XYZ file of C-alpha atoms in Angstrom:
606
model
C 69.274 38.927 28.795
C 66.142 36.822 29.375
C 63.351 36.748 26.770
C 61.028 38.599 29.142
C 63.620 41.322 29.739
C 64.256 41.654 25.988
C 60.552 41.999 25.291
C 60.223 44.581 28.064
C 63.097 46.613 26.630
C 61.673 46.550 23.105
C 58.096 47.380 24.091
C 59.372 50.315 26.147
C 60.529 51.874 22.878
C 57.185 51.472 21.078
C 54.159 53.773 21.456
C 51.784 53.424 23.312
C 53.613 50.911 25.518
C 56.262 53.523 26.252
C 53.685 55.215 28.491
C 53.457 52.212 30.826
C 55.290 51.942 34.133
C 58.193 49.514 34.414
C 56.045 47.188 36.493
C 53.237 47.183 33.910
C 55.718 46.584 31.094
C 57.255 43.665 32.932
C 53.834 42.161 33.586
C 52.905 42.575 29.918
C 56.144 40.980 28.707
C 55.503 37.901 30.850
C 52.274 37.069 28.988
C 53.712 37.848 25.529
C 55.675 35.526 23.288
C 58.033 35.989 20.368
C 57.328 34.316 17.032
C 59.727 33.813 14.128
C 57.872 33.988 10.806
C 59.587 33.068 7.516
C 59.032 34.960 4.301
C 55.865 33.878 2.532
C 54.157 32.691 5.695
C 50.631 33.779 6.646
C 50.211 35.224 10.124
C 46.421 35.151 9.807
C 43.894 35.163 6.981
C 40.416 36.582 6.408
C 37.983 34.607 8.561
C 40.538 33.411 11.135
C 39.807 33.940 14.837
C 41.203 37.246 16.124
C 42.872 36.667 19.465
C 46.412 38.061 19.061
C 47.836 41.555 18.574
C 51.174 41.445 16.757
C 54.033 43.941 17.127
C 56.790 43.714 14.519
C 60.336 43.578 15.930
C 61.993 43.184 12.534
C 61.033 42.196 9.007
C 57.979 43.203 6.954
C 54.330 42.135 6.839
C 51.874 42.882 4.015
C 48.233 43.584 4.918
C 45.602 42.890 2.242
C 41.811 43.112 2.345
C 39.386 40.288 1.556
C 39.619 41.083 -2.175
C 43.419 40.806 -2.164
C 44.061 44.542 -2.480
C 47.203 45.646 -0.665
C 46.422 48.080 2.136
C 49.918 48.513 3.563
C 53.322 47.024 4.195
C 54.261 47.224 7.864
C 57.770 47.352 9.286
C 59.424 47.331 12.735
C 57.434 48.832 15.634
C 54.159 48.685 13.693
C 51.329 46.602 15.115
C 48.402 44.799 13.482
C 45.527 42.492 14.367
C 43.723 44.761 16.846
C 40.654 45.318 14.648
C 39.149 41.879 15.144
C 39.956 41.869 18.857
C 38.317 45.221 19.504
C 35.229 44.248 17.506
C 35.038 40.695 18.793
C 34.887 39.381 15.229
C 36.969 37.286 12.883
C 39.790 38.780 10.828
C 38.746 40.997 7.904
C 42.286 41.186 6.515
C 45.136 38.851 5.650
C 48.658 39.369 7.044
C 51.463 37.845 4.954
C 55.182 37.930 5.799
C 57.113 39.519 2.933
C 60.506 39.505 4.646
C 61.621 37.148 7.429
C 60.072 38.629 10.530
C 60.163 38.460 14.290
C 56.857 39.286 15.961
C 55.737 39.868 19.525
C 52.362 38.206 20.162
C 50.176 40.069 22.676
C 47.159 38.008 23.830
C 43.763 39.627 23.351
C 42.985 39.547 27.065
C 46.215 41.407 27.840
C 45.459 44.058 25.213
C 41.907 44.592 26.452
C 43.158 44.857 30.054
C 45.671 47.515 29.008
C 42.974 49.473 27.177
C 40.732 49.386 30.256
C 43.504 50.447 32.646
C 45.496 52.968 30.630
C 43.900 55.994 28.841
C 46.957 56.434 26.590
C 46.650 52.876 25.275
C 42.876 53.241 24.957
C 43.240 56.455 22.970
C 45.842 54.923 20.666
C 43.624 52.007 19.664
C 40.413 54.059 19.450
C 40.154 54.977 15.785
C 37.110 57.185 16.278
C 37.302 60.973 16.097
C 37.793 62.448 19.579
C 34.717 64.334 20.797
C 34.771 68.011 19.807
C 35.940 70.511 22.336
C 33.257 72.230 24.319
C 31.958 75.439 22.839
C 33.656 78.526 24.151
C 32.236 81.912 24.853
C 33.669 84.767 22.814
C 35.027 86.397 25.958
C 37.330 83.426 26.644
C 38.988 83.471 23.204
C 42.512 84.771 22.724
C 42.684 88.164 21.050
C 44.870 86.595 18.341
C 41.723 84.832 17.128
C 39.763 88.072 16.880
C 42.185 90.861 16.042
C 42.558 92.511 12.670
C 45.929 91.367 11.352
C 48.267 93.663 9.439
C 46.477 96.888 10.421
C 46.946 100.027 8.321
C 50.110 101.851 9.413
C 52.150 104.909 8.495
C 55.530 106.401 9.405
C 55.796 109.053 12.163
C 56.941 111.785 9.791
C 54.153 111.678 7.197
C 51.756 114.677 7.187
C 48.551 114.467 9.219
C 46.628 115.110 6.001
C 48.117 111.993 4.379
C 47.399 109.822 7.416
C 43.784 111.032 7.407
C 43.587 110.190 3.699
C 44.753 106.628 4.359
C 42.097 106.210 7.042
C 39.391 107.559 4.747
C 40.427 105.297 1.866
C 40.434 102.207 4.087
C 37.166 103.122 5.859
C 38.771 102.796 9.291
C 38.678 104.906 12.433
C 42.362 104.678 13.418
C 45.857 104.334 12.016
C 48.882 102.881 13.809
C 52.216 104.698 13.673
C 55.286 102.490 13.217
C 58.974 103.141 12.683
C 60.329 100.108 10.840
C 58.970 97.253 12.994
C 58.656 99.313 16.178
C 55.178 100.392 17.312
C 55.173 104.108 18.149
C 51.571 105.190 18.704
C 48.082 105.559 17.282
C 45.925 108.302 15.760
C 42.128 108.057 15.642
C 39.431 110.039 13.868
C 38.627 111.509 17.271
C 42.242 112.701 17.609
C 42.107 114.454 14.232
C 38.829 116.152 15.111
C 39.981 117.241 18.573
C 43.655 117.988 17.951
C 43.636 119.320 14.389
C 40.187 120.460 13.199
C 39.109 121.986 16.546
C 42.456 123.713 17.244
C 43.328 124.817 13.710
C 46.572 122.825 13.723
C 48.397 122.626 10.394
C 47.359 119.353 8.672
C 50.759 119.367 7.021
C 52.458 118.752 10.373
C 53.883 115.284 11.016
C 51.353 112.795 12.330
C 53.636 112.094 15.304
C 52.665 115.504 16.653
C 49.129 114.336 17.423
C 49.539 110.581 17.985
C 48.790 109.014 21.344
C 52.055 107.591 22.617
C 51.445 106.405 26.142
C 48.646 103.977 25.357
C 47.537 100.560 26.501
C 48.502 97.509 24.458
C 47.986 93.782 24.889
C 49.814 90.671 23.733
C 48.297 88.050 21.404
C 47.725 85.602 24.279
C 45.446 88.016 26.146
C 41.769 87.107 26.348
C 38.971 89.006 24.680
C 37.763 89.525 28.261
C 40.873 91.665 28.842
C 39.946 93.804 25.844
C 36.373 94.223 27.032
C 37.468 95.202 30.528
C 40.035 97.734 29.298
C 37.587 99.340 26.870
C 34.878 99.628 29.513
C 37.204 100.826 32.287
C 39.280 103.294 30.252
C 36.674 104.414 27.720
C 38.839 103.513 24.719
C 37.805 101.967 21.422
C 41.129 100.722 19.992
C 43.700 98.378 21.538
C 46.882 97.587 19.584
C 48.191 94.022 19.910
C 51.974 93.802 20.118
C 54.721 91.216 20.516
C 57.583 92.962 22.225
C 57.696 96.277 20.378
C 56.318 94.880 17.100
C 52.734 95.627 16.080
C 50.925 92.447 14.941
C 47.270 93.519 15.038
C 44.556 95.679 16.532
C 41.188 95.070 18.201
C 38.483 97.721 17.907
C 34.931 98.047 19.167
C 33.862 97.288 15.597
C 35.745 93.969 15.738
C 33.978 93.065 18.966
C 30.562 94.051 17.654
C 31.096 92.075 14.458
C 32.295 88.986 16.330
C 29.444 89.126 18.825
C 26.914 89.431 16.015
C 28.600 87.014 13.633
C 26.655 83.905 12.893
C 25.505 82.244 9.726
C 22.037 83.662 10.440
C 23.456 87.180 10.644
C 25.258 86.781 7.310
C 22.196 85.222 5.692
C 20.017 88.091 6.910
C 22.347 90.751 5.574
C 22.691 89.039 2.185
C 18.908 88.663 1.885
C 18.595 92.459 2.178
C 21.566 93.402 -0.011
C 20.879 95.720 -2.949
C 23.551 94.331 -5.263
C 26.360 91.802 -5.617
C 28.952 94.245 -4.304
C 27.020 94.612 -1.041
C 26.773 90.826 -0.810
C 30.510 90.508 -1.366
C 31.134 92.644 1.723
C 29.215 90.013 3.689
C 30.667 86.886 2.068
C 34.141 88.284 2.782
C 33.390 87.402 6.413
C 32.899 83.690 5.658
C 36.513 82.721 6.483
C 36.212 84.284 9.926
C 32.865 82.544 10.425
C 34.419 79.220 9.439
C 37.215 79.763 11.945
C 34.720 80.636 14.653
C 32.542 77.591 13.913
C 35.490 75.176 13.879
C 37.019 76.552 17.072
C 33.617 76.313 18.776
C 33.770 72.553 18.258
C 31.005 72.189 15.665
C 30.934 68.980 13.622
C 32.191 69.223 10.054
C 28.773 68.586 8.482
C 27.281 71.396 10.579
C 30.005 73.846 9.552
C 29.728 73.059 5.839
C 25.915 73.181 5.963
C 25.976 76.659 7.538
C 28.594 77.890 5.061
C 26.546 76.510 2.159
C 23.379 78.202 3.457
C 25.095 81.523 2.804
C 25.806 80.585 -0.833
C 22.208 79.432 -1.252
C 20.919 82.746 0.084
C 23.258 84.727 -2.167
C 22.020 82.732 -5.172
C 18.338 83.273 -4.340
C 18.920 86.980 -3.722
C 20.670 87.339 -7.076
C 17.791 85.539 -8.780
C 15.368 88.063 -7.271
C 17.552 90.982 -8.291
C 17.821 89.535 -11.794
C 14.036 89.312 -12.063
C 13.768 92.939 -10.924
C 16.303 94.012 -13.557
C 15.019 91.806 -16.394
C 11.342 91.585 -15.577
C 9.266 88.545 -14.533
C 10.372 85.213 -16.049
C 8.314 84.304 -19.128
C 7.967 80.635 -18.114
C 8.704 78.531 -14.959
C 12.358 77.730 -14.315
C 14.532 76.100 -11.651
C 18.072 77.079 -10.668
C 20.052 74.151 -9.268
C 23.469 73.820 -7.672
C 25.736 70.821 -8.058
C 29.198 70.049 -6.714
C 29.947 70.992 -3.103
C 27.086 73.512 -2.957
C 24.664 70.877 -4.204
C 25.850 68.481 -1.481
C 25.858 71.271 1.157
C 29.567 70.683 1.752
C 31.175 74.041 0.996
C 34.230 75.080 2.987
C 36.442 78.143 2.798
C 37.376 77.370 -0.821
C 34.499 77.103 -3.321
C 33.787 77.711 -6.974
C 30.296 77.716 -8.486
C 28.645 74.761 -10.224
C 25.073 75.376 -11.361
C 22.509 74.864 -14.096
C 18.994 75.851 -15.189
C 16.054 73.576 -15.934
C 13.382 75.368 -17.968
C 9.756 74.468 -18.522
C 9.114 72.604 -21.756
C 6.914 75.538 -22.795
C 10.007 77.667 -23.342
C 10.393 79.309 -26.751
C 13.504 80.409 -28.600
C 12.637 84.006 -27.743
C 12.499 83.096 -24.031
C 16.053 81.762 -24.194
C 17.436 85.305 -24.431
C 15.863 86.144 -21.074
C 17.384 83.118 -19.347
C 20.812 83.714 -20.896
C 20.734 87.187 -19.335
C 19.463 85.820 -16.003
C 22.223 83.201 -15.912
C 24.892 85.818 -16.634
C 23.502 88.162 -13.971
C 23.514 85.469 -11.283
C 26.809 83.833 -12.251
C 28.623 87.173 -12.445
C 27.156 88.114 -9.077
C 28.322 84.878 -7.493
C 31.813 85.489 -8.853
C 31.765 88.975 -7.312
C 30.813 87.322 -4.004
C 33.868 85.054 -4.158
C 32.302 81.945 -5.697
C 34.615 81.961 -8.679
C 33.624 80.739 -12.119
C 33.789 76.966 -12.597
C 37.024 76.088 -14.456
C 35.094 73.360 -16.306
C 32.327 75.797 -17.338
C 29.721 73.759 -15.452
C 27.468 76.804 -15.108
C 24.078 78.015 -16.280
C 25.872 80.571 -18.477
C 26.871 77.644 -20.701
C 23.899 77.012 -23.056
C 24.432 73.279 -22.633
C 23.437 73.549 -18.972
C 20.491 75.903 -19.580
C 17.875 73.728 -21.238
C 14.203 72.623 -21.102
C 13.268 69.647 -18.930
C 12.879 67.348 -21.947
C 16.491 68.042 -22.967
C 17.723 67.246 -19.453
C 15.791 63.985 -19.540
C 17.504 63.214 -22.841
C 20.923 64.036 -21.348
C 20.549 61.524 -18.520
C 19.098 58.826 -20.781
C 22.055 59.188 -23.142
C 24.651 59.231 -20.343
C 23.185 56.119 -18.783
C 22.753 54.270 -22.085
C 26.260 55.095 -23.369
C 28.520 55.715 -20.354
C 31.675 56.978 -22.071
C 34.232 58.845 -19.911
C 32.592 62.245 -20.470
C 29.158 60.826 -19.677
C 30.476 59.285 -16.447
C 32.015 62.569 -15.384
C 28.917 64.594 -16.193
C 26.589 62.103 -14.548
C 28.766 62.164 -11.415
C 28.397 65.917 -11.172
C 24.708 65.982 -12.052
C 23.763 63.316 -9.511
C 24.582 65.970 -6.895
C 21.961 68.433 -8.184
C 19.939 70.304 -5.548
C 17.212 72.902 -6.251
C 18.040 76.424 -5.030
C 15.411 78.753 -6.482
C 12.397 78.487 -8.758
C 9.837 75.792 -9.516
C 11.032 72.631 -7.724
C 8.434 70.453 -9.483
C 10.706 70.555 -12.549
C 13.227 68.372 -10.693
C 11.196 65.872 -8.651
C 10.294 63.512 -11.498
C 13.688 63.930 -13.179
C 15.538 62.776 -10.066
C 13.267 59.778 -9.485
C 13.308 58.659 -13.139
C 17.069 59.039 -13.435
C 17.842 57.000 -10.295
C 15.536 54.232 -11.516
C 17.138 54.148 -14.976
C 20.649 54.143 -13.536
C 19.920 51.371 -11.030
C 18.537 49.137 -13.772
C 21.602 49.570 -16.001
C 24.383 47.405 -14.532
C 26.850 48.512 -17.217
C 26.347 52.164 -16.332
C 26.738 51.413 -12.620
C 29.919 49.448 -13.320
C 31.344 52.368 -15.299
C 30.400 54.790 -12.515
C 32.178 52.560 -10.003
C 35.270 52.470 -12.194
C 35.188 56.253 -12.562
C 34.790 56.700 -8.794
C 38.024 54.800 -8.159
C 40.134 57.371 -10.033
C 40.512 59.319 -6.788
C 42.636 57.260 -4.405
C 43.534 57.930 -0.762
C 47.176 59.050 -0.337
C 48.564 55.798 1.052
C 52.255 54.959 0.827
C 54.209 51.907 1.842
C 55.589 51.227 5.316
C 52.548 52.741 6.989
C 53.222 56.159 5.516
C 51.311 58.727 3.485
C 51.927 59.277 -0.228
C 52.777 62.963 -0.558
C 52.804 65.094 -3.690
C 56.289 64.726 -5.177
C 56.809 68.009 -7.007
C 55.420 71.445 -7.707
C 53.897 74.058 -5.460
C 52.459 71.498 -3.046
C 55.462 69.173 -2.810
C 55.492 67.010 0.346
C 51.825 67.772 1.041
C 48.644 65.730 0.670
C 45.464 66.930 -1.026
C 42.694 66.611 1.554
C 40.062 67.340 -1.078
C 40.799 65.180 -4.122
C 42.560 62.378 -2.219
C 40.725 62.848 1.064
C 37.016 63.694 0.976
C 36.372 63.153 -2.759
C 36.937 59.354 -2.621
C 34.233 59.180 0.067
C 31.967 61.528 -1.908
C 32.364 59.169 -4.883
C 31.517 56.143 -2.737
C 28.429 57.910 -1.403
C 27.284 58.554 -4.961
C 27.704 54.858 -5.846
C 25.639 53.791 -2.842
C 23.000 56.312 -3.956
C 22.775 54.597 -7.347
C 22.742 51.116 -5.872
C 19.996 51.940 -3.403
C 18.105 54.563 -5.445
C 18.587 56.975 -2.549
C 17.463 60.590 -2.851
C 19.904 62.114 -0.360
C 22.470 64.573 -1.763
C 24.768 65.275 1.203
C 27.570 62.694 1.484
C 27.137 61.910 5.160
C 23.366 61.674 4.718
C 23.972 59.270 1.823
C 26.168 57.041 3.978
C 23.591 57.018 6.779
C 20.815 56.189 4.316
C 22.919 53.453 2.695
C 23.335 51.792 6.104
C 19.629 52.120 6.873
C 18.636 50.630 3.508
C 21.123 47.758 3.714
C 23.303 48.991 0.838
C 26.130 49.301 3.363
C 26.652 46.823 6.182
C 26.436 48.208 9.700
C 30.104 47.544 10.501
C 31.431 48.698 7.132
C 29.248 51.787 7.226
C 30.323 52.673 10.753
C 33.966 52.391 9.690
C 33.420 54.616 6.676
C 31.466 57.230 8.638
C 34.229 57.435 11.253
C 36.879 57.686 8.525
C 34.964 60.383 6.657
C 34.360 62.372 9.834
C 38.064 62.356 10.657
C 39.214 63.300 7.132
C 36.593 66.047 6.703
C 37.265 67.468 10.167
C 41.031 67.447 9.542
C 40.456 69.394 6.329
C 38.358 72.040 8.107
C 40.830 72.318 10.989
C 43.628 72.822 8.458
C 41.683 75.613 6.748
C 40.800 77.223 10.082
C 44.480 77.216 11.079
C 45.404 78.939 7.812
C 42.708 81.585 8.316
C 43.962 82.114 11.864
C 47.457 82.768 10.475
C 46.024 85.303 8.025
C 46.461 82.982 5.037
C 44.020 82.026 2.309
C 42.549 78.594 3.098
C 43.368 75.675 0.810
C 43.196 71.864 0.816
C 46.891 70.996 1.026
C 48.242 69.650 4.309
C 51.830 68.883 5.223
C 51.583 65.632 7.245
C 54.722 66.651 9.130
C 52.664 69.305 10.921
C 50.546 66.578 12.544
C 51.490 64.675 15.672
C 52.469 61.017 15.252
C 49.142 60.097 16.826
C 47.023 62.230 14.472
C 49.058 61.177 11.433
C 48.588 57.497 12.328
C 44.843 57.888 12.764
C 44.493 59.862 9.530
C 46.260 57.072 7.695
C 43.959 54.529 9.313
C 41.017 56.533 7.973
C 42.508 56.436 4.468
C 42.962 52.658 4.800
C 39.246 52.300 5.589
C 38.354 54.324 2.481
C 40.666 52.256 0.287
C 39.182 49.071 1.711
C 35.646 50.232 0.900
C 36.759 51.238 -2.599
C 38.193 47.765 -3.101
C 34.941 46.184 -1.900
C 32.859 48.266 -4.312
C 35.312 47.690 -7.151
C 35.178 43.920 -6.674
C 31.380 43.932 -6.695
C 31.202 42.719 -3.098
C 29.659 45.900 -1.723
C 30.563 46.991 1.766
C 32.579 45.000 4.235
C 30.520 42.737 6.409
């Protein structure tokens, strides 16, 4: 077999070249060459011209960044070297042969021609997040995305009275009748009124005696349009959703009304008028469905998390007002602040509460009793609403985090002057503070003074950098992902602590280095680029990586909500396509590279 034929055969087995026609593959093979590289040899080094894409036939190649940190070890069928070609810049990495290797060298011109001519190749080498899908109208959604899953059911032989009791207890207008897994019929409040109350029928009779049997059903793939048309044409208010004979959900007029009205503004408005925490909890229970709706409508991750956080902010301010009604007017000015994900406006479908109180320096010991009660009222209310208590007790109910302004100033001075591990952790959390309700003037000077102190203390900044590197992206060898090895989340990756948190930590470091006032992570990255703390190319890389990781996390949570599960942060990489898994890993490589740059004191990549 000729060299050209051998190259053609090999490339045909490697994505994305496997999508090329035989003629295109043959033409590509003619301009490629094969290189034998002994162990220990350098394929290219940082600063070398970038004019070749390499595909590994056999052997292994180690990729390190400009600080010498290992990014990955690549094996057969992996490629490397495209970064410099696509950016028309010199190499930003070093490729070293760690096991005798045979490489296919693809000239830059050939690669660029393939990218221009073939969408599959272009998509493979484009490491940016694909544009979001266009927003869809509610009517074009599948009913599976709207229906109430696991509807209330009963057996055909239970008494009508008992079925009515179940409906009353669940505050619903219908109950589905099932026999084992088989859907038999439905009974509505209207049926009970018309067929039992109005006729004097014995309520002890079996519910099957009054159920509607010959009724319309739809499958989960039907469109909401189908539901709307059936309801309007037939004058019905309930449509069971079945797969075969098995009931899997139901769509009611209430579901449609709620979905049509659902928006963050609707939830905010209802919370702002709620009389107590229990009423608010009825609204915040709809957040998962809102998140699903926002993600499926193609909204960017920072838009989704901002809208979700707005709801928590409103709930907090409403609880503060209710607390003041219950306890009386506050004796002195105060400010309630959020930190953590709420502070950064990055809440998703899984959130605890992190908060604190700054009090005016005029506060007296007697006043402290009032604010202890206010903190308990608000924190308990947030827990009722689903924002569970902080496991680390980082809440205003903890006296340590409910102090006069002068004490807070002392806290930050001490943390910056003596950055022990606890001080680093606390400072990391507190640098994400954002005012929610009260006198915001209590925070303005504190934020400015603290950033100035921190920026001037190189030892503190160095410790903060070291602390930020404790969260590492889940990178494994051989271009894989390092999955959790044991426990409940075995073979999964943590998209929070090993995904978005490393970028959040980097954003906080850039904030210190540039004395930036932004709190949101993406806003911090943008500001760091604008102020020259981050280079344009390094910042663009990190923004793209963060967008992909954060969007993947939200899509994972939306998929869980869609399946009727509680959203979490743990993703099984095996559920991703090879393409998505490869791009996610590339995003983690970018984050690790930026961590290495910060850790070495070189800042962002140039």
